[in-house]
Amino acid sequence: MGQPQKPIAAEQQILSLGRVLQNLREEDEVDVLIETTISYLKEQFDYKLIWIALYDRLNHILFGKGGITPDRDTSFLYQKVVLSPGDLLEQVVIEQHPLGIADLQTEIRAAEWRKIAEKLQIQGTIILPIRYKDRCLGLLLLGSERWGYLLTGEAKARLMMVLGELGALLYQQEIHKQQKQTKRTDEPLLELLENLRTLSNLNQRLEAGVQATHKFISPSRTNVYWFEREGRYFWCRMSNQLVKSDRNSSTQQAAGMTVQDLSDFYYALAVNQIVSIGDARSSLKSHFTAKLLQKLKVRSLLAAPIIWQKNLLGFLAVESNEPRIWTEADKNFVQGVAGLISLIAPNESMESTIKQIQEDAQLTGQVAQGIYSEHELQETLHSCAKKVLARLTATRFLLLQYDPEQNNYQFIYQSQPQNRRPLTFTLNTLKELDGQLLQRSTEAVEIENLDEDLRFFNWRPSLLESGVRSLLICKCTNGHIPAALLVITHETYRSWTTLEKELLWAVSQQIGVIVRQWQLHNRTTQQQKTSQAFEQCLNILTQTQNSKAEVNKKNLEHIALEQIASILGCPLALLLSWSPGENLAEIIPGVIENSQFGIFSDASIPIQSEALIQWALVTENYLTLKVDNLPLETRKWLNTPDKGQILVMALRTNADYEITGVVLLADYQERRWSQQNLNAIATLISQLAWWRRQKQITRLLESTTEELRQLNWYKHRRLEEIQRITALSLKQIHDLGIPANELTQMRYQLLLRQLDHTATSMSGMLKLENWQLHISWETMPIASLLKRSLERIDNLLKQQKLWIGVHGLGQPIDEQESAKNSPLARGVPTSSPQSAMAIAGDIVKIELVIHELLVTACNRSPIGGRIDIWCRRLDASKPSDSKHLSTSGGGEQTSLELSITYNGAIEAQLLTELHDNTPKDVLAPSNLDQPPALHLLICQNLMQELGGELNFYQLPDNRVVSRLLLPLVSHDS
């Protein structure tokens, strides 16, 4: 065999890596592991500075473990380095990623190492973490004299393998060391438990627990603090320095330890949370930690709550005068001792607790007995409140009831000492969160400090002003908004035990029965008062209805019948209605909710021969009868089950007034209606009678008012015209002077005849139309009527510079005649076949209506605008034409459609109100109450009486149209 070949460089590196990994696995000492790693780095990597440090994560410190330097001075490589924010070393520890530095001498984030680099001429540097399972165990620093000297990929891989193995071994060493140092808590706790069995009283057992805790943890002090609920403060009951204490001889550390001072510390203990405050660590907020340590005059604290049945009895505290890190074993032991104390603490007061439970049971029994006895409810509450206040050592006993009308809580019962005044204010309704809190609650809600607690925040000002500092709240009844609440208050900050809260809850549920009895009593009383007021108020006419309007698309009779039927629960309700002087009754159906019932609504029922109507008329009040008693004539229009029952009552108002209807109610079986319900429907039926009478009166008054308005308008317009003509005639007579020649005398006579005609027409109007309009029957060519109408508005046209065009009447007016009129009015013919069209009716009133429409068009048109008058003959033989007008002689005749259009503004609401089918409320404000809209309404109503039609609407191009439909004189008339 030949000589073995010398290994190449790559193989040598792998062999060296294998040897160092093997050497690391075989070592147990940390120092040997680090020396082995440093030797390998010195041999395999060309770095002048090598430093390895281990990381203490609890104290955030690096401990130097050695390395190599160019000048062989390694003293600084063994120093302790405290990590600070922003430092490069801290960055590598936290991020656990390698960090390369091109020149360490210029790096400002490594102050100490910057000085060392300048001294040793180190530039390129690499800092690598020694880690295992995302846990940093130390650092490796490699420094070179060259700038930016970095590792190659193969060298970096070998280095990471060595550091990974080193990290795993260091982690195992740390775990092994912790296991060695960990104290075992089971044996001391078992020993303490055995010791507690031999001791007789609570103070001896507390002393044993304190001594065992102090021995195991070795702090500066070990104390047991006891909680006093009334006053909410802690006092030192047992200490390793002072064997036994009481409330009056507490140590200086415990003096003034109120819950208000301890705040967050107290609330953490109340929820069974251990409190740990050590070196730079705290389970509480930082600002409160310093305050607590200053209060106890210590540097470190470990406290475990002592809790029995959710009640905080006190806490076991381990205190140290130096900063200290509490281990898990320390926490577990303190928590275990505190748990043992919580088990033995109730034994001291067991007899008193049993006695208290018996007294509580007796108290709740007395409350229940008082509820179901014949004693007054106030006496029951007085006895209950006295015992509850004494049992809970409270100041006030308050019973609140929700008032939905005022949306607040009112005190319906109070009990307080004689030197305290009763509360006179009311409390606002609960906020949503507070209401939900009470809804979900199954025990009393406790407020230990009203100043700090945010619950029931809107009650705080009133309660604090009354001296309330703590309270208990129980709901007495269920509901989205609890109808009744029981509140117990105290004038100092205090808390209550679970047993006390359970007692109050039991009492509150029994008081809920009292409250419900009160509510039923009040409801009955209120119903009686309401019934009396109902009967009195419904006998007075208080409401009027518009005869043209509907209420919710149902008339008054329908609504009244529905209400009446709902009181008795009847499936059938109807009204037999008639007007004074009529012989037949009309059926107005109200409610038909059952298929067993049927009515022939089109039947004409004779009033004198219908048995139901006559029976109702001769009965002063209501009448009930069986269906079997109905005659056959009634069964023809009324179909009901044979076993049904019927109630009828006439619509009476006053003995002197006529009856106008009968209400009929029916049920499919015989029923015994309560007298209270019968009285209620009798009152409602009487009210319905008054309503119907008022409706008729209102209709009559509205009709009269409408006629008077028309008369007033008509007379006013006629007098205006008469005054105009008279004034013009007189002016012309004045201009003529005394006639001197025959021609002048002839014109003078003509003017006198014109004045005489005017005076005659005025006399006729005053004689024939004194209090109602007189409809005359005349004929006039439409061209003449339009010509006269345009003459009357000539001045208005000139002022507004308006242009008027008349369309549909044929040739225009003669130029000479037109010149005499307005140059702005064009298109009125004087002679043509179309101009021969004549309208029939009361010409004077029709002319006034046309004049009103033209004046409205002028006033609403812009200056310089245009008004068009369109005339169209509507043939009665064409079904597409507008509705036909009836003459006084009967039959149908041809009509004339006269439309006046203009580009003016008009309110959409006014167009709606002028529509015929639009309901009008006489009580509501309307545009039709005042001119000029009132004039348009009068014209519209007047045209209906004259046999014509007047409508207003707006075209898509925004032009306003006044459409007038007039009767034409037929050719054979």
mmCIF file of C-alpha atoms in Angstrom, residues 95 103 139 246 286 486 653 812 846:
data_model
loop_
_atom_site.group_PDB
_atom_site.id
_atom_site.type_symbol
_atom_site.label_atom_id
_atom_site.label_comp_id
_atom_site.label_asym_id
_atom_site.label_seq_id
_atom_site.Cartn_x
_atom_site.Cartn_y
_atom_site.Cartn_z
ATOM 1 C CA GLU A 95 -33.420 40.884 16.851
ATOM 2 C CA ASP A 103 -15.522 50.264 10.500
ATOM 3 C CA LEU A 139 -22.939 37.133 21.670
ATOM 4 C CA ASP A 246 -55.021 43.949 66.115
ATOM 5 C CA SER A 286 -45.885 51.767 36.674
ATOM 6 C CA LEU A 486 -84.151 48.270 45.624
ATOM 7 C CA THR A 653 -127.784 63.091 20.928
ATOM 8 C CA PRO A 812 -108.927 89.306 -36.787
ATOM 9 C CA ILE A 846 -119.247 84.240 -17.001
#
